[in-house]
């Protein structure tokens, strides 16, 4: 009985860890493709290739998937758009749950993935993890894509990843992928445990029928035939045709010279005939070629619909985000591609890495691809304006919005301050309380202490100044009378009386 470092029983017939380094020897036939299956493609050829794939031999179908984007501009554009839409999405690694071990595992896995993509002594330059994700999107046409995982010893990290071409697989004995190697050219052999990331796009159980190459092969075949007919039409109606009619003697002696002479006019077509030969050039019902162009347009639109789910192109898009790759691919197709890629990576890569690095019970990290398109800034600004107007309208009828909710809605930290009262400018000011009016007895005592003998006269002056029932003239007359009542009638008392009257008058004018 053999146990691993976590105390788990290792069955004798099961390999517990993937072998490090290179294990897949890619020498089935040749590393370079020397056969062009799409040359002179006819409907009979398409049927033969698809029938072979139905039996599990997918080599010709995979070769056709590789060659089609090289010969069809419509396929190349739509395929590149769909693949770029997925590879352009952001991704991140999520922990299996909120536990400490799961968070630690996610961070460690992210570190190992960032370190992948080095140069291996045997395999050479290897893919990084982002390159792996981009390479697996090659499954769109053939229906599947694979890459070899080049592990570090013990499964503790990755050297990198290496693509395995689809033509090196066989499905003749099983629905599972079997690798065609030197000793197993037809039926293939099972790859080692944890050595492959195999990404398949199919609705059923048969991966050979899930690729879009099957409908696209027919569309490509028909478009090639139509292109040939269109070129013949252009040559017939778009170029001048030279005709020379000569007698029999000239025909016998100079037909070669005449033929060379006509050929010197350039690749426009021509002919030499004797007078006894009658040639009639029949005209087509339509000399514009619209039928060929309409057929080509239909076939191109069909190819775009098959790959992107719609015919809108970047020229037809509008808005700030209307012309990017994500907007050209129908969102449900993009989301389905992302979910399928997540499932493949989580199953064939993350789960195997987790088995080699953590004990059972720790949930495996998950790949999360963000497929939601970025928000249109102009549309977002218009939306915020409508929300602000709505909040203002509600506030006018008494419905006050919650500050926290408004802050979250606009993404701005807001604080509430009550508006100033009517007629008030700026923030409200708190006025200090005025001191209480001094008591009459306290004032008399203070005057007596200050002025001595003249305190009584000063007290009477204060009473006159404080009497609000007196007019200015009456107050002035009483103050003059009080001036002569002061004992001694000295100049000091007279000056004091006049000064107090002056200060009173100045204070009254400022009050007005």
Short mmCIF file of C-alpha atoms in Angstrom, two decimals:
data_model
loop_
_atom_site.label_atom_id
_atom_site.label_comp_id
_atom_site.label_asym_id
_atom_site.label_seq_id
_atom_site.Cartn_x
_atom_site.Cartn_y
_atom_site.Cartn_z
CA UNK A 1 0.00 0.00 0.00
CA UNK A 2 1.37 3.38 -1.05
CA UNK A 3 0.13 6.67 0.37
CA UNK A 4 0.79 10.16 -0.92
CA UNK A 5 1.91 13.05 1.32
CA UNK A 6 -1.70 13.75 2.27
CA UNK A 7 -2.40 10.19 3.39
CA UNK A 8 -4.44 9.20 0.34
CA UNK A 9 -4.24 5.69 -1.03
CA UNK A 10 -2.63 5.52 -4.47
CA UNK A 11 -4.08 2.65 -6.54
CA UNK A 12 -1.42 0.62 -8.26
CA UNK A 13 -3.13 0.88 -11.63
CA UNK A 14 -3.64 4.65 -11.53
CA UNK A 15 -1.00 7.31 -11.99
CA UNK A 16 -1.45 9.92 -9.28
CA UNK A 17 0.55 12.72 -10.81
CA UNK A 18 1.25 13.76 -14.38
CA UNK A 19 4.72 13.08 -15.70
CA UNK A 20 6.92 16.15 -15.83
CA UNK A 21 8.41 17.49 -19.02
CA UNK A 22 7.53 16.34 -22.53
CA UNK A 23 5.57 13.12 -22.90
CA UNK A 24 3.78 13.51 -26.24
CA UNK A 25 6.10 12.77 -29.16
CA UNK A 26 4.63 14.54 -32.18
CA UNK A 27 5.90 12.25 -34.97
CA UNK A 28 2.81 10.64 -36.51
CA UNK A 29 3.61 11.46 -40.13
CA UNK A 30 5.31 14.83 -40.41
CA UNK A 31 5.30 18.10 -38.51
CA UNK A 32 4.66 20.07 -41.71
CA UNK A 33 1.53 19.82 -43.82
CA UNK A 34 2.42 18.79 -47.37
CA UNK A 35 -1.13 18.09 -48.55
CA UNK A 36 -3.59 20.77 -49.63
CA UNK A 37 -7.06 19.25 -49.42
CA UNK A 38 -8.83 22.45 -50.44
CA UNK A 39 -7.15 22.70 -53.85
CA UNK A 40 -9.79 22.39 -56.54
CA UNK A 41 -12.44 21.63 -53.93
CA UNK A 42 -15.66 20.26 -55.40
CA UNK A 43 -18.94 19.20 -53.78
CA UNK A 44 -17.83 15.57 -54.22
CA UNK A 45 -14.65 16.32 -52.24
CA UNK A 46 -16.60 18.02 -49.46
CA UNK A 47 -18.90 15.04 -49.14
CA UNK A 48 -15.96 12.61 -49.01
CA UNK A 49 -14.17 14.62 -46.30
CA UNK A 50 -17.26 14.84 -44.09
CA UNK A 51 -18.03 11.13 -44.46
CA UNK A 52 -14.50 10.25 -43.40
CA UNK A 53 -14.86 12.48 -40.33
CA UNK A 54 -18.14 10.79 -39.44
CA UNK A 55 -16.17 7.55 -39.11
CA UNK A 56 -13.63 9.11 -36.76
CA UNK A 57 -10.88 9.93 -39.27
CA UNK A 58 -10.73 13.72 -38.91
CA UNK A 59 -7.39 14.42 -40.58
CA UNK A 60 -8.83 15.76 -43.87
CA UNK A 61 -11.53 17.75 -42.05
CA UNK A 62 -8.92 19.32 -39.76
CA UNK A 63 -6.68 20.15 -42.70
CA UNK A 64 -9.61 21.83 -44.43
CA UNK A 65 -10.27 23.83 -41.24
CA UNK A 66 -6.68 25.06 -41.34
CA UNK A 67 -6.74 25.97 -45.05
CA UNK A 68 -10.16 27.60 -45.31
CA UNK A 69 -9.23 30.93 -43.59
CA UNK A 70 -6.23 31.18 -45.91
CA UNK A 71 -8.39 31.10 -49.05
CA UNK A 72 -11.65 32.78 -48.04
CA UNK A 73 -11.53 36.44 -46.93
CA UNK A 74 -15.04 36.19 -45.48
CA UNK A 75 -14.11 33.17 -43.34
CA UNK A 76 -10.81 34.75 -42.25
CA UNK A 77 -12.48 38.00 -41.16
CA UNK A 78 -15.40 36.44 -39.31
CA UNK A 79 -13.27 33.75 -37.63
CA UNK A 80 -10.68 36.26 -36.46
CA UNK A 81 -13.44 38.52 -35.13
CA UNK A 82 -15.02 35.72 -33.13
CA UNK A 83 -11.73 34.55 -31.66
CA UNK A 84 -10.58 38.07 -30.83
CA UNK A 85 -13.89 38.76 -29.10
CA UNK A 86 -13.14 36.00 -26.60
CA UNK A 87 -9.40 36.52 -26.18
CA UNK A 88 -10.00 40.24 -25.68
CA UNK A 89 -12.14 39.64 -22.59
CA UNK A 90 -10.61 40.09 -19.17
CA UNK A 91 -10.27 37.09 -16.89
CA UNK A 92 -9.37 36.39 -13.28
CA UNK A 93 -8.96 33.47 -10.91
CA UNK A 94 -11.66 33.10 -8.25
CA UNK A 95 -11.21 31.05 -5.05
CA UNK A 96 -13.38 27.96 -4.70
CA UNK A 97 -15.04 29.50 -1.64
CA UNK A 98 -14.33 32.10 1.04
CA UNK A 99 -12.05 29.93 3.20
CA UNK A 100 -8.44 30.83 3.87
CA UNK A 101 -7.05 27.72 2.14
CA UNK A 102 -9.15 28.33 -0.97
CA UNK A 103 -7.95 31.94 -1.18
CA UNK A 104 -4.35 30.81 -0.71
CA UNK A 105 -4.77 28.19 -3.46
CA UNK A 106 -6.13 30.76 -5.90
CA UNK A 107 -3.21 33.13 -5.28
CA UNK A 108 -0.65 30.35 -5.63
CA UNK A 109 -2.24 29.06 -8.85
CA UNK A 110 -2.23 32.59 -10.30
CA UNK A 111 1.47 32.85 -9.46
CA UNK A 112 2.22 29.52 -11.19
CA UNK A 113 0.25 30.57 -14.27
CA UNK A 114 2.12 33.88 -14.46
CA UNK A 115 5.43 31.99 -14.41
CA UNK A 116 4.43 29.68 -17.30
CA UNK A 117 5.78 30.28 -20.78
CA UNK A 118 9.49 29.61 -20.34
CA UNK A 119 11.84 27.85 -22.74
CA UNK A 120 11.98 24.10 -22.21
CA UNK A 121 15.25 22.25 -23.00
CA UNK A 122 13.41 19.72 -25.21
CA UNK A 123 10.17 21.41 -26.23
CA UNK A 124 11.69 24.79 -26.94
CA UNK A 125 9.62 27.93 -26.50
CA UNK A 126 6.30 27.23 -24.77
CA UNK A 127 3.00 29.07 -24.53
CA UNK A 128 2.05 31.24 -21.58
CA UNK A 129 -1.40 30.92 -19.99
CA UNK A 130 -2.94 33.82 -22.00
CA UNK A 131 -1.54 32.20 -25.16
CA UNK A 132 -3.13 28.92 -24.09
CA UNK A 133 -6.54 30.59 -23.82
CA UNK A 134 -6.08 32.16 -27.26
CA UNK A 135 -4.93 28.87 -28.77
CA UNK A 136 -7.92 26.93 -27.47
CA UNK A 137 -10.26 29.28 -29.36
CA UNK A 138 -9.00 27.51 -32.50
CA UNK A 139 -11.73 24.93 -31.78
CA UNK A 140 -14.34 27.03 -33.63
CA UNK A 141 -13.86 25.44 -37.06
CA UNK A 142 -12.72 21.83 -36.41
CA UNK A 143 -14.82 21.51 -33.25
CA UNK A 144 -11.95 20.88 -30.82
CA UNK A 145 -8.48 22.12 -29.88
CA UNK A 146 -5.80 20.68 -27.62
CA UNK A 147 -2.61 21.72 -25.89
CA UNK A 148 -0.05 19.74 -23.96
CA UNK A 149 0.69 20.72 -20.36
CA UNK A 150 4.44 20.70 -19.70
CA UNK A 151 4.55 20.22 -15.94
CA UNK A 152 7.32 20.94 -13.53
CA UNK A 153 8.45 17.94 -11.45
CA UNK A 154 5.71 16.65 -9.14
CA UNK A 155 3.06 18.82 -10.72
CA UNK A 156 4.35 21.85 -8.78
CA UNK A 157 3.77 24.46 -11.44
CA UNK A 158 4.11 24.63 -15.21
CA UNK A 159 6.93 25.13 -17.66
CA UNK A 160 4.28 26.17 -20.14
CA UNK A 161 1.93 24.77 -22.76
CA UNK A 162 2.43 23.42 -26.27
CA UNK A 163 -0.25 23.22 -28.99
CA UNK A 164 -1.17 19.87 -30.50
CA UNK A 165 -2.65 20.11 -33.99
CA UNK A 166 -6.13 18.66 -34.45
CA UNK A 167 -5.01 16.41 -37.33
CA UNK A 168 -2.96 14.32 -34.88
CA UNK A 169 -6.10 12.96 -33.17
CA UNK A 170 -8.29 10.02 -34.05
CA UNK A 171 -11.82 9.15 -32.97
CA UNK A 172 -12.22 5.85 -34.82
CA UNK A 173 -12.29 3.75 -31.64
CA UNK A 174 -13.87 6.15 -29.18
CA UNK A 175 -15.57 9.49 -28.73
CA UNK A 176 -12.63 10.42 -26.49
CA UNK A 177 -9.54 11.89 -28.16
CA UNK A 178 -6.76 9.44 -28.97
CA UNK A 179 -3.37 10.67 -30.12
CA UNK A 180 -1.96 9.36 -33.40
CA UNK A 181 1.66 8.41 -32.80
CA UNK A 182 4.23 6.46 -34.78
CA UNK A 183 2.97 3.07 -33.63
CA UNK A 184 -0.71 3.99 -33.68
CA UNK A 185 -1.31 5.92 -36.88
CA UNK A 186 -4.97 5.02 -37.34
CA UNK A 187 -6.72 4.28 -34.05
CA UNK A 188 -4.39 6.37 -31.84
CA UNK A 189 -3.55 5.88 -28.16
CA UNK A 190 -4.76 7.42 -24.93
CA UNK A 191 -2.65 10.40 -23.74
CA UNK A 192 -1.15 10.26 -20.26
CA UNK A 193 -3.00 11.47 -17.18
CA UNK A 194 -3.06 15.25 -16.86
CA UNK A 195 -1.07 15.84 -20.04
CA UNK A 196 -3.70 17.47 -22.25
CA UNK A 197 -6.09 20.38 -22.10
CA UNK A 198 -8.76 19.21 -24.57
CA UNK A 199 -11.32 21.86 -25.50
CA UNK A 200 -14.37 20.71 -27.50
CA UNK A 201 -17.30 22.69 -28.89
CA UNK A 202 -20.18 20.36 -29.66
CA UNK A 203 -23.81 19.96 -28.69
CA UNK A 204 -23.87 16.16 -28.69
CA UNK A 205 -21.43 13.45 -27.69
CA UNK A 206 -19.46 13.33 -30.94
CA UNK A 207 -16.73 16.01 -31.08
CA UNK A 208 -16.09 15.48 -34.81
CA UNK A 209 -19.52 16.92 -35.67
CA UNK A 210 -19.36 20.05 -33.50
CA UNK A 211 -17.18 22.25 -35.67
CA UNK A 212 -18.47 24.98 -37.96
CA UNK A 213 -16.27 23.64 -40.75
CA UNK A 214 -19.13 21.40 -41.89
CA UNK A 215 -21.52 24.16 -43.05
CA UNK A 216 -18.67 26.47 -44.02
CA UNK A 217 -17.10 23.85 -46.31
CA UNK A 218 -20.20 23.85 -48.51
CA UNK A 219 -20.43 27.65 -48.57
CA UNK A 220 -16.76 27.93 -49.49
CA UNK A 221 -17.13 25.35 -52.25
CA UNK A 222 -20.09 27.17 -53.81
CA UNK A 223 -18.38 30.55 -53.56
CA UNK A 224 -15.30 29.19 -55.34
CA UNK A 225 -17.44 27.92 -58.24
CA UNK A 226 -19.25 31.26 -58.41
CA UNK A 227 -15.97 33.16 -58.44
CA UNK A 228 -14.80 31.18 -61.46
CA UNK A 229 -18.04 31.88 -63.32
CA UNK A 230 -17.83 35.57 -62.43
CA UNK A 231 -14.27 35.83 -63.76
CA UNK A 232 -15.34 34.18 -67.01
CA UNK A 233 -18.24 36.61 -67.29
CA UNK A 234 -15.96 39.60 -66.73
CA UNK A 235 -13.55 38.27 -69.33
CA UNK A 236 -16.39 37.88 -71.83
CA UNK A 237 -18.17 41.19 -71.31
CA UNK A 238 -15.52 43.38 -69.74
CA UNK A 239 -12.73 42.90 -72.30
CA UNK A 240 -12.60 43.52 -76.09
CA UNK A 241 -12.46 40.52 -78.41
CA UNK A 242 -10.39 40.76 -81.63
CA UNK A 243 -11.57 38.86 -84.68
CA UNK A 244 -9.67 38.55 -87.98
CA UNK A 245 -11.35 37.17 -91.15
CA UNK A 246 -8.98 36.23 -94.03
CA UNK A 247 -9.20 34.31 -97.30
CA UNK A 248 -8.08 30.73 -97.70
CA UNK A 249 -4.69 31.58 -99.20
CA UNK A 250 -3.81 33.97 -96.41
CA UNK A 251 -5.05 31.42 -93.88
CA UNK A 252 -2.69 28.79 -95.26
CA UNK A 253 0.33 31.06 -95.39
CA UNK A 254 0.02 33.52 -92.50
CA UNK A 255 -2.32 32.05 -89.86
CA UNK A 256 0.53 31.72 -87.35
CA UNK A 257 1.63 35.31 -87.96
CA UNK A 258 -1.93 36.57 -87.60
CA UNK A 259 -2.40 34.62 -84.39
CA UNK A 260 0.76 36.18 -82.94
CA UNK A 261 -0.44 39.61 -84.07
CA UNK A 262 -3.76 39.19 -82.26
CA UNK A 263 -1.95 37.94 -79.15
CA UNK A 264 0.09 41.13 -79.09
CA UNK A 265 -3.05 43.09 -78.29
CA UNK A 266 -2.77 41.66 -74.74
CA UNK A 267 -4.86 39.17 -72.72
CA UNK A 268 -8.13 40.28 -74.23
CA UNK A 269 -8.99 37.25 -76.33
CA UNK A 270 -9.12 36.90 -80.10
CA UNK A 271 -9.41 34.53 -83.02
CA UNK A 272 -8.42 34.00 -86.65
CA UNK A 273 -10.98 32.57 -89.07
CA UNK A 274 -11.17 31.98 -92.82
CA UNK A 275 -13.95 33.57 -94.79
CA UNK A 276 -15.67 30.23 -95.11
CA UNK A 277 -16.06 29.98 -91.29
CA UNK A 278 -19.04 31.70 -89.71
CA UNK A 279 -18.80 32.48 -85.99
CA UNK A 280 -21.71 33.89 -83.96
CA UNK A 281 -21.22 35.20 -80.42
CA UNK A 282 -24.41 34.70 -78.43
CA UNK A 283 -25.23 37.38 -75.87
CA UNK A 284 -26.45 36.58 -72.38
CA UNK A 285 -29.81 37.90 -71.20
CA UNK A 286 -28.04 40.09 -68.63
CA UNK A 287 -24.72 41.73 -69.30
CA UNK A 288 -24.30 43.39 -65.87
CA UNK A 289 -23.35 40.30 -63.84
CA UNK A 290 -25.73 41.19 -60.99
CA UNK A 291 -26.70 37.58 -60.46
CA UNK A 292 -23.09 36.63 -59.66
CA UNK A 293 -22.60 39.54 -57.26
CA UNK A 294 -25.89 38.83 -55.49
CA UNK A 295 -24.89 35.20 -55.04
CA UNK A 296 -21.48 36.19 -53.68
CA UNK A 297 -23.10 38.63 -51.26
CA UNK A 298 -25.50 35.95 -50.09
CA UNK A 299 -22.70 33.44 -49.51
CA UNK A 300 -20.58 36.00 -47.61
CA UNK A 301 -23.55 36.93 -45.41
CA UNK A 302 -24.21 33.26 -44.73
CA UNK A 303 -20.58 32.71 -43.67
CA UNK A 304 -20.77 35.72 -41.34
CA UNK A 305 -24.03 34.48 -39.79
CA UNK A 306 -22.58 31.02 -39.18
CA UNK A 307 -19.53 32.40 -37.35
CA UNK A 308 -20.82 35.57 -35.69
CA UNK A 309 -24.57 34.98 -35.45
CA UNK A 310 -25.32 38.24 -37.30
CA UNK A 311 -24.28 40.18 -40.38
CA UNK A 312 -23.51 43.53 -38.72
CA UNK A 313 -19.98 44.68 -39.39
CA UNK A 314 -17.84 47.40 -37.88
CA UNK A 315 -19.00 49.73 -40.63
CA UNK A 316 -22.63 49.29 -39.60
CA UNK A 317 -21.98 49.73 -35.87
CA UNK A 318 -22.57 52.91 -33.94
CA UNK A 319 -21.72 54.29 -30.53
CA UNK A 320 -18.45 54.40 -28.65
CA UNK A 321 -18.36 50.63 -28.20
CA UNK A 322 -20.29 49.68 -31.33
CA UNK A 323 -17.29 48.89 -33.48
CA UNK A 324 -15.26 46.57 -31.26
CA UNK A 325 -15.01 42.81 -31.62
CA UNK A 326 -17.40 42.04 -28.76
CA UNK A 327 -20.20 44.05 -30.37
CA UNK A 328 -19.82 42.21 -33.70
CA UNK A 329 -20.26 38.79 -32.11
CA UNK A 330 -23.73 38.07 -30.78
CA UNK A 331 -23.50 38.20 -27.00
CA UNK A 332 -25.08 34.79 -26.38
CA UNK A 333 -22.45 33.19 -28.64
CA UNK A 334 -19.63 35.03 -26.88
CA UNK A 335 -20.95 34.02 -23.46
CA UNK A 336 -21.32 30.38 -24.55
CA UNK A 337 -17.72 30.33 -25.85
CA UNK A 338 -16.48 31.80 -22.57
CA UNK A 339 -18.40 29.32 -20.39
CA UNK A 340 -17.13 26.37 -22.46
CA UNK A 341 -13.54 27.58 -22.19
CA UNK A 342 -13.89 28.09 -18.43
CA UNK A 343 -15.20 24.55 -17.99
CA UNK A 344 -12.33 23.07 -20.02
CA UNK A 345 -9.59 24.90 -18.12
CA UNK A 346 -11.17 24.23 -14.72
CA UNK A 347 -11.48 20.52 -15.50
CA UNK A 348 -8.27 19.67 -17.37
CA UNK A 349 -5.83 22.12 -15.78
CA UNK A 350 -6.95 23.59 -12.46
CA UNK A 351 -8.36 20.35 -11.03
CA UNK A 352 -5.18 18.40 -11.87
CA UNK A 353 -2.99 21.15 -10.39
CA UNK A 354 -5.15 21.14 -7.26
CA UNK A 355 -4.75 17.38 -6.86
CA UNK A 356 -0.97 17.72 -6.96
CA UNK A 357 -0.66 20.66 -4.59
CA UNK A 358 -3.47 20.52 -1.98
CA UNK A 359 -5.22 17.82 0.05
CA UNK A 360 -8.83 16.76 -0.58
CA UNK A 361 -11.51 19.08 0.77
CA UNK A 362 -9.97 22.31 -0.48
CA UNK A 363 -12.17 23.58 -3.33
CA UNK A 364 -10.40 24.18 -6.62
CA UNK A 365 -9.99 27.73 -7.96
CA UNK A 366 -12.10 28.69 -10.96
CA UNK A 367 -11.39 30.65 -14.11
CA UNK A 368 -13.84 33.53 -14.65
CA UNK A 369 -14.00 35.27 -18.05
CA UNK A 370 -15.76 38.64 -18.09
CA UNK A 371 -17.97 38.82 -21.17
CA UNK A 372 -20.05 41.87 -20.31
CA UNK A 373 -19.15 44.67 -22.75
CA UNK A 374 -17.82 47.98 -21.35
CA UNK A 375 -20.53 50.58 -20.81
CA UNK A 376 -20.92 53.27 -23.41
CA UNK A 377 -19.70 56.50 -21.76
CA UNK A 378 -22.09 58.69 -23.70
CA UNK A 379 -25.05 56.47 -22.84
CA UNK A 380 -23.95 56.37 -19.19
CA UNK A 381 -23.79 60.19 -19.06
CA UNK A 382 -27.29 60.47 -20.56
CA UNK A 383 -28.58 57.92 -18.04
CA UNK A 384 -27.08 59.83 -15.11
CA UNK A 385 -28.61 63.06 -16.40
CA UNK A 386 -32.07 61.46 -16.49
CA UNK A 387 -31.59 60.11 -12.96
CA UNK A 388 -30.51 63.54 -11.67
CA UNK A 389 -33.56 65.18 -13.23
CA UNK A 390 -35.80 62.52 -11.71
CA UNK A 391 -34.31 63.05 -8.24
CA UNK A 392 -34.77 66.82 -8.60
CA UNK A 393 -38.42 66.41 -9.66
CA UNK A 394 -39.15 64.11 -6.73
CA UNK A 395 -37.47 66.50 -4.28
CA UNK A 396 -39.68 69.33 -5.52
CA UNK A 397 -42.80 67.45 -4.34
CA UNK A 398 -41.31 66.38 -1.01
CA UNK A 399 -39.64 63.03 -1.77
CA UNK A 400 -36.06 63.22 -0.51
CA UNK A 401 -33.55 60.69 -1.91
CA UNK A 402 -31.33 58.70 0.42
CA UNK A 403 -27.77 60.08 0.38
CA UNK A 404 -26.13 56.63 0.45
CA UNK A 405 -28.29 55.38 -2.43
CA UNK A 406 -27.55 58.45 -4.56
CA UNK A 407 -23.81 58.12 -3.83
CA UNK A 408 -23.85 54.51 -4.99
CA UNK A 409 -25.94 55.39 -8.05
CA UNK A 410 -23.54 58.06 -9.33
CA UNK A 411 -20.32 56.64 -7.92
CA UNK A 412 -19.56 59.85 -6.00
CA UNK A 413 -19.15 60.29 -2.22
CA UNK A 414 -21.92 62.71 -1.26
CA UNK A 415 -22.70 64.44 2.08
CA UNK A 416 -25.95 66.22 2.89
CA UNK A 417 -26.08 69.84 4.11
CA UNK A 418 -29.48 71.54 4.69
CA UNK A 419 -30.15 74.49 2.37
CA UNK A 420 -29.98 78.06 3.82
CA UNK A 421 -33.18 79.72 5.02
CA UNK A 422 -35.12 82.13 2.82
CA UNK A 423 -33.31 85.49 2.59
CA UNK A 424 -30.14 84.05 4.05
CA UNK A 425 -26.96 84.05 1.95
CA UNK A 426 -24.44 81.42 2.76
CA UNK A 427 -24.43 79.22 5.84
CA UNK A 428 -26.50 80.25 8.86
CA UNK A 429 -24.63 82.17 11.58
CA UNK A 430 -25.31 81.80 15.27
CA UNK A 431 -25.34 85.25 16.96
CA UNK A 432 -23.90 85.60 20.41
CA UNK A 433 -26.41 86.60 23.11
CA UNK A 434 -26.31 90.28 24.14
CA UNK A 435 -25.48 91.00 27.77
CA UNK A 436 -28.35 91.97 30.02
CA UNK A 437 -28.99 95.68 30.55
CA UNK A 438 -27.21 96.75 33.78
CA UNK A 439 -29.33 97.48 36.82
CA UNK A 440 -29.98 101.22 37.62
CA UNK A 441 -28.53 100.94 41.14
CA UNK A 442 -25.34 99.33 39.87
CA UNK A 443 -24.95 102.14 37.33
CA UNK A 444 -25.46 104.85 40.02
CA UNK A 445 -22.87 103.26 42.29
CA UNK A 446 -20.39 103.15 39.40
CA UNK A 447 -20.99 106.82 38.51
CA UNK A 448 -20.63 107.93 42.13
CA UNK A 449 -17.38 106.03 42.44
CA UNK A 450 -16.09 107.58 39.18
CA UNK A 451 -17.28 111.20 39.45
CA UNK A 452 -17.57 111.74 43.22
CA UNK A 453 -19.62 114.95 43.94
CA UNK A 454 -20.83 115.17 40.34
CA UNK A 455 -22.28 111.66 40.41
CA UNK A 456 -25.86 112.87 41.00
CA UNK A 457 -25.72 115.17 37.97
CA UNK A 458 -24.19 112.40 35.87
CA UNK A 459 -26.95 110.03 36.96
CA UNK A 460 -29.59 112.52 35.89
CA UNK A 461 -27.85 112.93 32.52
CA UNK A 462 -28.01 109.15 32.01
CA UNK A 463 -31.73 109.16 32.85
CA UNK A 464 -32.36 111.93 30.28
CA UNK A 465 -30.38 110.11 27.59
CA UNK A 466 -32.15 106.84 28.37
CA UNK A 467 -35.66 108.30 28.23
CA UNK A 468 -37.08 107.27 24.85
CA UNK A 469 -40.26 109.38 25.29
CA UNK A 470 -38.33 112.65 24.89
CA UNK A 471 -37.77 114.31 21.56
CA UNK A 472 -34.31 115.49 20.58
CA UNK A 473 -35.16 119.12 21.33
CA UNK A 474 -36.61 118.31 24.77
CA UNK A 475 -33.63 116.14 25.63
CA UNK A 476 -31.23 118.90 24.58
CA UNK A 477 -33.02 121.54 26.77
CA UNK A 478 -32.99 119.26 29.83
CA UNK A 479 -29.30 118.52 29.38
CA UNK A 480 -28.51 122.27 29.28
CA UNK A 481 -30.45 122.77 32.51
CA UNK A 482 -28.62 119.93 34.19
CA UNK A 483 -25.28 121.46 33.15
CA UNK A 484 -25.83 124.51 35.48
CA UNK A 485 -27.18 122.35 38.33
CA UNK A 486 -23.88 120.65 38.78
CA UNK A 487 -22.15 121.97 41.88
CA UNK A 488 -19.49 124.57 41.13
CA UNK A 489 -20.41 124.71 37.44
CA UNK A 490 -16.80 123.75 36.57
CA UNK A 491 -15.65 123.32 32.99
CA UNK A 492 -15.10 119.58 33.51
CA UNK A 493 -18.77 118.89 34.20
CA UNK A 494 -19.84 121.10 31.24
CA UNK A 495 -17.41 119.25 28.94
CA UNK A 496 -18.65 115.86 30.21
CA UNK A 497 -22.29 116.78 29.55
CA UNK A 498 -21.61 117.92 26.03
CA UNK A 499 -19.49 114.85 25.25
CA UNK A 500 -22.22 112.46 26.46
CA UNK A 501 -24.81 114.27 24.35
CA UNK A 502 -22.52 114.06 21.31
CA UNK A 503 -21.96 110.29 21.73
CA UNK A 504 -25.67 109.74 22.15
CA UNK A 505 -26.45 111.63 18.92
CA UNK A 506 -23.77 109.65 16.99
CA UNK A 507 -25.11 106.34 18.22
CA UNK A 508 -28.66 107.30 17.28
CA UNK A 509 -27.61 108.26 13.74
CA UNK A 510 -25.83 104.92 13.27
CA UNK A 511 -28.99 103.11 14.38
CA UNK A 512 -30.96 104.83 11.65
#
